[in-house]
PDB file of C-alpha atoms in Angstrom:
ATOM      1  CA  GLY R   1     -32.709   1.518  21.307  1.00  0.00           C
ATOM      2  CA  ARG R   2     -29.415   1.222  18.890  1.00  0.00           C
ATOM      3  CA  ARG R   3     -30.172   1.238  15.344  1.00  0.00           C
ATOM      4  CA  ALA R   4     -28.456  -1.416  13.230  1.00  0.00           C
ATOM      5  CA  ARG R   5     -25.574  -0.571  10.895  1.00  0.00           C
ATOM      6  CA  HIS R   6     -26.057  -0.649   7.382  1.00  0.00           C
ATOM      7  CA  PRO R   7     -24.344  -3.642   6.052  1.00  0.00           C
ATOM      8  CA  GLY R   8     -21.263  -2.534   4.441  1.00  0.00           C
ATOM      9  CA  HIS R   9     -20.807   0.384   6.494  1.00  0.00           C
ATOM     10  CA  ARG R  10     -18.699  -1.185   9.397  1.00  0.00           C
ATOM     11  CA  ARG R  11     -16.245   1.244  10.852  1.00  0.00           C
ATOM     12  CA  PRO R  12     -12.796   0.208  10.391  1.00  0.00           C
ATOM     13  CA  ALA R  13     -11.329  -1.217  13.491  1.00  0.00           C
ATOM     14  CA  ARG R  14      -9.894   1.468  15.913  1.00  0.00           C
ATOM     15  CA  ALA R  15      -7.087  -0.657  17.403  1.00  0.00           C
ATOM     16  CA  MET R  16      -5.866  -1.435  13.848  1.00  0.00           C
ATOM     17  CA  THR R  17      -4.020  -4.673  13.208  1.00  0.00           C
ATOM     18  CA  ARG R  18      -0.504  -4.525  12.107  1.00  0.00           C
ATOM     19  CA  ALA R  19       0.006  -3.072   8.660  1.00  0.00           C
ATOM     20  CA  ARG R  20       0.396  -5.757   5.762  1.00  0.00           C
ATOM     21  CA  VAL R  21       3.223  -4.814   3.591  1.00  0.00           C
ATOM     22  CA  LEU R  22       4.359  -6.455   0.420  1.00  0.00           C
ATOM     23  CA  LEU R  23       8.181  -6.189  -0.561  1.00  0.00           C
ATOM     24  CA  VAL R  24       8.985  -7.290  -4.093  1.00  0.00           C
ATOM     25  CA  ASP R  25      12.815  -7.725  -4.903  1.00  0.00           C
ATOM     26  CA  ASP R  26      14.615 -10.126  -6.839  1.00  0.00           C
ATOM     27  CA  ASP R  27      17.910  -9.410  -4.610  1.00  0.00           C
ATOM     28  CA  ALA R  28      17.840 -10.968  -1.304  1.00  0.00           C
ATOM     29  CA  SER R  29      20.146  -8.459   0.177  1.00  0.00           C
ATOM     30  CA  ILE R  30      18.017  -5.715  -0.638  1.00  0.00           C
ATOM     31  CA  ARG R  31      15.228  -7.290   0.827  1.00  0.00           C
ATOM     32  CA  ARG R  32      17.256  -8.096   4.260  1.00  0.00           C
ATOM     33  CA  PHE R  33      18.129  -4.555   4.293  1.00  0.00           C
ATOM     34  CA  VAL R  34      14.690  -3.144   3.998  1.00  0.00           C
ATOM     35  CA  ALA R  35      13.400  -5.678   6.479  1.00  0.00           C
ATOM     36  CA  LEU R  36      15.969  -4.595   9.043  1.00  0.00           C
ATOM     37  CA  ALA R  37      15.112  -0.894   8.298  1.00  0.00           C
ATOM     38  CA  LEU R  38      11.445  -1.700   9.078  1.00  0.00           C
ATOM     39  CA  GLU R  39      11.934  -3.908  11.970  1.00  0.00           C
ATOM     40  CA  GLU R  40      10.915  -1.456  14.664  1.00  0.00           C
ATOM     41  CA  LEU R  41       7.821  -0.322  12.755  1.00  0.00           C
ATOM     42  CA  ASP R  42       6.006  -3.790  13.480  1.00  0.00           C
ATOM     43  CA  LEU R  43       4.551  -4.635  10.330  1.00  0.00           C
ATOM     44  CA  ASP R  44       3.333  -7.908   8.762  1.00  0.00           C
ATOM     45  CA  LEU R  45       6.059  -7.701   6.213  1.00  0.00           C
ATOM     46  CA  VAL R  46       5.844 -10.234   3.277  1.00  0.00           C
ATOM     47  CA  GLU R  47       8.862 -10.567   1.352  1.00  0.00           C
ATOM     48  CA  VAL R  48       8.907 -12.100  -2.210  1.00  0.00           C
ATOM     49  CA  PRO R  49      11.505 -12.251  -4.779  1.00  0.00           C
ATOM     50  CA  GLY R  50       9.681 -11.271  -7.868  1.00  0.00           C
ATOM     51  CA  VAL R  51       6.380 -10.655  -9.629  1.00  0.00           C
ATOM     52  CA  PRO R  52       5.098 -14.187  -9.785  1.00  0.00           C
ATOM     53  CA  ALA R  53       5.348 -14.718  -6.022  1.00  0.00           C
ATOM     54  CA  ALA R  54       3.910 -11.134  -5.388  1.00  0.00           C
ATOM     55  CA  ARG R  55       0.787 -11.995  -7.637  1.00  0.00           C
ATOM     56  CA  GLU R  56       0.331 -15.288  -5.255  1.00  0.00           C
ATOM     57  CA  ALA R  57       0.956 -13.167  -2.234  1.00  0.00           C
ATOM     58  CA  LEU R  58      -1.846 -10.543  -3.375  1.00  0.00           C
ATOM     59  CA  HIS R  59      -4.168 -13.480  -3.656  1.00  0.00           C
ATOM     60  CA  HIS R  60      -4.095 -14.222   0.278  1.00  0.00           C
ATOM     61  CA  GLY R  61      -5.390 -10.804   1.107  1.00  0.00           C
ATOM     62  CA  PRO R  62      -4.945  -7.175   0.591  1.00  0.00           C
ATOM     63  CA  PHE R  63      -1.877  -4.993   1.647  1.00  0.00           C
ATOM     64  CA  GLU R  64      -1.689  -1.436   2.740  1.00  0.00           C
ATOM     65  CA  LEU R  65       1.510  -0.733   0.766  1.00  0.00           C
ATOM     66  CA  ILE R  66       3.594  -2.397  -1.691  1.00  0.00           C
ATOM     67  CA  ILE R  67       7.411  -1.683  -2.017  1.00  0.00           C
ATOM     68  CA  THR R  68       8.708  -2.784  -5.250  1.00  0.00           C
ATOM     69  CA  ASP R  69      12.160  -2.598  -6.906  1.00  0.00           C
ATOM     70  CA  GLN R  70      12.317  -1.314 -10.606  1.00  0.00           C
ATOM     71  CA  MET R  71      14.766  -3.555 -12.172  1.00  0.00           C
ATOM     72  CA  MET R  72      13.539  -7.248 -12.056  1.00  0.00           C
ATOM     73  CA  PRO R  73      13.761 -10.074 -14.288  1.00  0.00           C
ATOM     74  CA  THR R  74      10.290 -10.970 -15.262  1.00  0.00           C
ATOM     75  CA  MET R  75       8.424  -7.464 -15.301  1.00  0.00           C
ATOM     76  CA  LYS R  76       9.841  -3.830 -14.466  1.00  0.00           C
ATOM     77  CA  GLY R  77       8.477  -2.537 -11.144  1.00  0.00           C
ATOM     78  CA  ASP R  78       6.631   0.365 -12.858  1.00  0.00           C
ATOM     79  CA  GLU R  79       4.824  -2.076 -14.980  1.00  0.00           C
ATOM     80  CA  PHE R  80       3.793  -4.117 -12.056  1.00  0.00           C
ATOM     81  CA  LEU R  81       2.559  -1.124  -9.989  1.00  0.00           C
ATOM     82  CA  LYS R  82       0.436  -0.131 -12.995  1.00  0.00           C
ATOM     83  CA  ARG R  83      -1.177  -3.505 -13.205  1.00  0.00           C
ATOM     84  CA  VAL R  84      -1.625  -3.441  -9.380  1.00  0.00           C
ATOM     85  CA  HIS R  85      -3.120  -0.079  -9.364  1.00  0.00           C
ATOM     86  CA  GLY R  86      -5.703  -1.186 -11.689  1.00  0.00           C
ATOM     87  CA  ILE R  87      -7.172  -3.881  -9.169  1.00  0.00           C
ATOM     88  CA  LEU R  88      -5.975  -2.023  -5.988  1.00  0.00           C
ATOM     89  CA  PRO R  89      -6.119   1.723  -6.431  1.00  0.00           C
ATOM     90  CA  ASP R  90      -6.000   2.585  -2.796  1.00  0.00           C
ATOM     91  CA  THR R  91      -2.993   0.636  -1.935  1.00  0.00           C
ATOM     92  CA  MET R  92      -0.007   2.861  -1.067  1.00  0.00           C
ATOM     93  CA  LYS R  93       2.969   2.256  -3.664  1.00  0.00           C
ATOM     94  CA  ILE R  94       6.817   2.857  -3.432  1.00  0.00           C
ATOM     95  CA  LEU R  95       9.257   2.115  -6.253  1.00  0.00           C
ATOM     96  CA  LEU R  96      12.794   1.668  -5.326  1.00  0.00           C
ATOM     97  CA  THR R  97      15.561   2.055  -7.894  1.00  0.00           C
ATOM     98  CA  GLY R  98      19.230   2.125  -8.109  1.00  0.00           C
ATOM     99  CA  HIS R  99      18.774   3.400 -11.684  1.00  0.00           C
ATOM    100  CA  ALA R 100      17.509   6.897 -11.872  1.00  0.00           C
ATOM    101  CA  GLY R 101      15.095   6.963 -14.813  1.00  0.00           C
ATOM    102  CA  LEU R 102      12.855   9.783 -15.037  1.00  0.00           C
ATOM    103  CA  ASP R 103      10.652   7.927 -17.581  1.00  0.00           C
ATOM    104  CA  SER R 104      10.071   4.954 -15.306  1.00  0.00           C
ATOM    105  CA  ALA R 105       9.351   7.251 -12.426  1.00  0.00           C
ATOM    106  CA  ILE R 106       6.768   9.106 -14.442  1.00  0.00           C
ATOM    107  CA  LYS R 107       5.152   6.118 -15.842  1.00  0.00           C
ATOM    108  CA  ALA R 108       4.947   4.816 -12.352  1.00  0.00           C
ATOM    109  CA  ILE R 109       3.474   7.909 -11.073  1.00  0.00           C
ATOM    110  CA  ASN R 110       0.971   8.812 -13.929  1.00  0.00           C
ATOM    111  CA  GLU R 111      -0.257   5.078 -14.489  1.00  0.00           C
ATOM    112  CA  GLY R 112       0.812   2.978 -11.376  1.00  0.00           C
ATOM    113  CA  GLY R 113      -0.487   5.413  -8.627  1.00  0.00           C
ATOM    114  CA  LEU R 114       3.020   5.548  -7.145  1.00  0.00           C
ATOM    115  CA  ASN R 115       3.130   7.369  -3.630  1.00  0.00           C
ATOM    116  CA  ARG R 116       7.030   7.529  -3.282  1.00  0.00           C
ATOM    117  CA  TYR R 117      10.156   7.081  -5.483  1.00  0.00           C
ATOM    118  CA  ILE R 118      13.233   6.122  -3.398  1.00  0.00           C
ATOM    119  CA  GLU R 119      16.537   6.149  -5.332  1.00  0.00           C
ATOM    120  CA  LYS R 120      19.436   4.033  -3.843  1.00  0.00           C
ATOM    121  CA  PRO R 121      21.386   4.479  -1.567  1.00  0.00           C
ATOM    122  CA  TRP R 122      18.472   4.750   0.822  1.00  0.00           C
ATOM    123  CA  ASN R 123      18.412   6.459   4.092  1.00  0.00           C
ATOM    124  CA  ALA R 124      16.808   4.064   6.251  1.00  0.00           C
ATOM    125  CA  GLU R 125      15.177   6.706   8.716  1.00  0.00           C
ATOM    126  CA  ALA R 126      13.728   8.324   5.878  1.00  0.00           C
ATOM    127  CA  MET R 127      12.240   5.072   4.750  1.00  0.00           C
ATOM    128  CA  ARG R 128      10.673   4.276   7.929  1.00  0.00           C
ATOM    129  CA  ASP R 129       9.219   7.873   8.032  1.00  0.00           C
ATOM    130  CA  ASP R 130       7.703   7.536   4.440  1.00  0.00           C
ATOM    131  CA  ILE R 131       6.417   4.107   5.381  1.00  0.00           C
ATOM    132  CA  LYS R 132       4.505   5.312   8.626  1.00  0.00           C
ATOM    133  CA  GLY R 133       3.264   8.531   6.776  1.00  0.00           C
ATOM    134  CA  LEU R 134       2.014   6.254   3.818  1.00  0.00           C
ATOM    135  CA  ILE R 135       0.281   3.468   6.129  1.00  0.00           C
ATOM    136  CA  GLY R 136      -1.082   6.403   8.052  1.00  0.00           C
ATOM    137  CA  LYS R 137      -2.578   7.863   4.980  1.00  0.00           C
ATOM    138  CA  PHE R 138      -4.011   4.706   3.672  1.00  0.00           C
ATOM    139  CA  ARG R 139      -5.897   4.210   7.111  1.00  0.00           C
ATOM    140  CA  GLN R 140      -7.040   7.916   7.051  1.00  0.00           C
ATOM    141  CA  ASN R 141      -8.561   7.247   3.510  1.00  0.00           C
ATOM    142  CA  LEU R 142     -10.483   4.142   4.809  1.00  0.00           C
ATOM    143  CA  GLU R 143     -11.623   5.951   7.663  1.00  0.00           C
ATOM    144  CA  ASN R 144     -13.000   8.889   5.498  1.00  0.00           C
ATOM    145  CA  GLN R 145     -14.541   6.320   2.992  1.00  0.00           C
ATOM    146  CA  TYR R 146     -16.533   4.837   6.014  1.00  0.00           C
ATOM    147  CA  LEU R 147     -17.686   8.157   7.122  1.00  0.00           C
ATOM    148  CA  LEU R 148     -18.763   9.078   3.611  1.00  0.00           C
ATOM    149  CA  ASN R 149     -20.652   5.785   3.208  1.00  0.00           C
ATOM    150  CA  ASN R 150     -22.308   6.315   6.599  1.00  0.00           C
ATOM    151  CA  LEU R 151     -23.299   9.850   5.539  1.00  0.00           C
ATOM    152  CA  GLU R 152     -24.598   8.856   2.291  1.00  0.00           C
ATOM    153  CA  ALA R 153     -26.618   5.795   4.219  1.00  0.00           C
ATOM    154  CA  ARG R 154     -28.089   8.697   6.536  1.00  0.00           C
ATOM    155  CA  ILE R 155     -29.067  11.108   3.720  1.00  0.00           C
ATOM    156  CA  ARG R 156     -31.015   8.089   2.090  1.00  0.00           C
ATOM    157  CA  GLU R 157     -32.751   7.439   5.364  1.00  0.00           C
ATOM    158  CA  LEU R 158     -33.857  10.951   5.813  1.00  0.00           C
ATOM    159  CA  GLY R 159     -34.992  11.133   2.253  1.00  0.00           C
ATOM    160  CA  GLN R 160     -37.164   7.971   2.830  1.00  0.00           C
ATOM    161  CA  ALA R 161     -38.394   9.395   6.143  1.00  0.00           C
TER     162      ALA R 161
END
């Protein structure tokens, strides 16, 4: 017969649900632009106007990708990503900026687990490609973790046999 799977070692769903993406920007016109640019990707896009609302959204389930603006009133994007990275290190992260700042980019990469740094003005097609690639990478990492956990469980079984 079939052997029961180990708890916590469930295979990620093959027919994946829509990717959850959190967009954090205090500028409504930027949120609208990004939402329109990403419309054809059929994402579950959650748009919020700043860090306090982003924190609230993060309490309602995980996101595969977080896109945040650098310049926001309550907290800069690089600092927000650093804090998110501390609790969600596997989540993909994009920092948007209209002000090319090497220091903030370096901080976001080194401390916030940044995957992409995109300067305004953006190319919508390139942004879509980046996002598709990052979601694919997130899902591949999830699959690899499942396979690794499954392999480790089988090795333990063999050691006990």
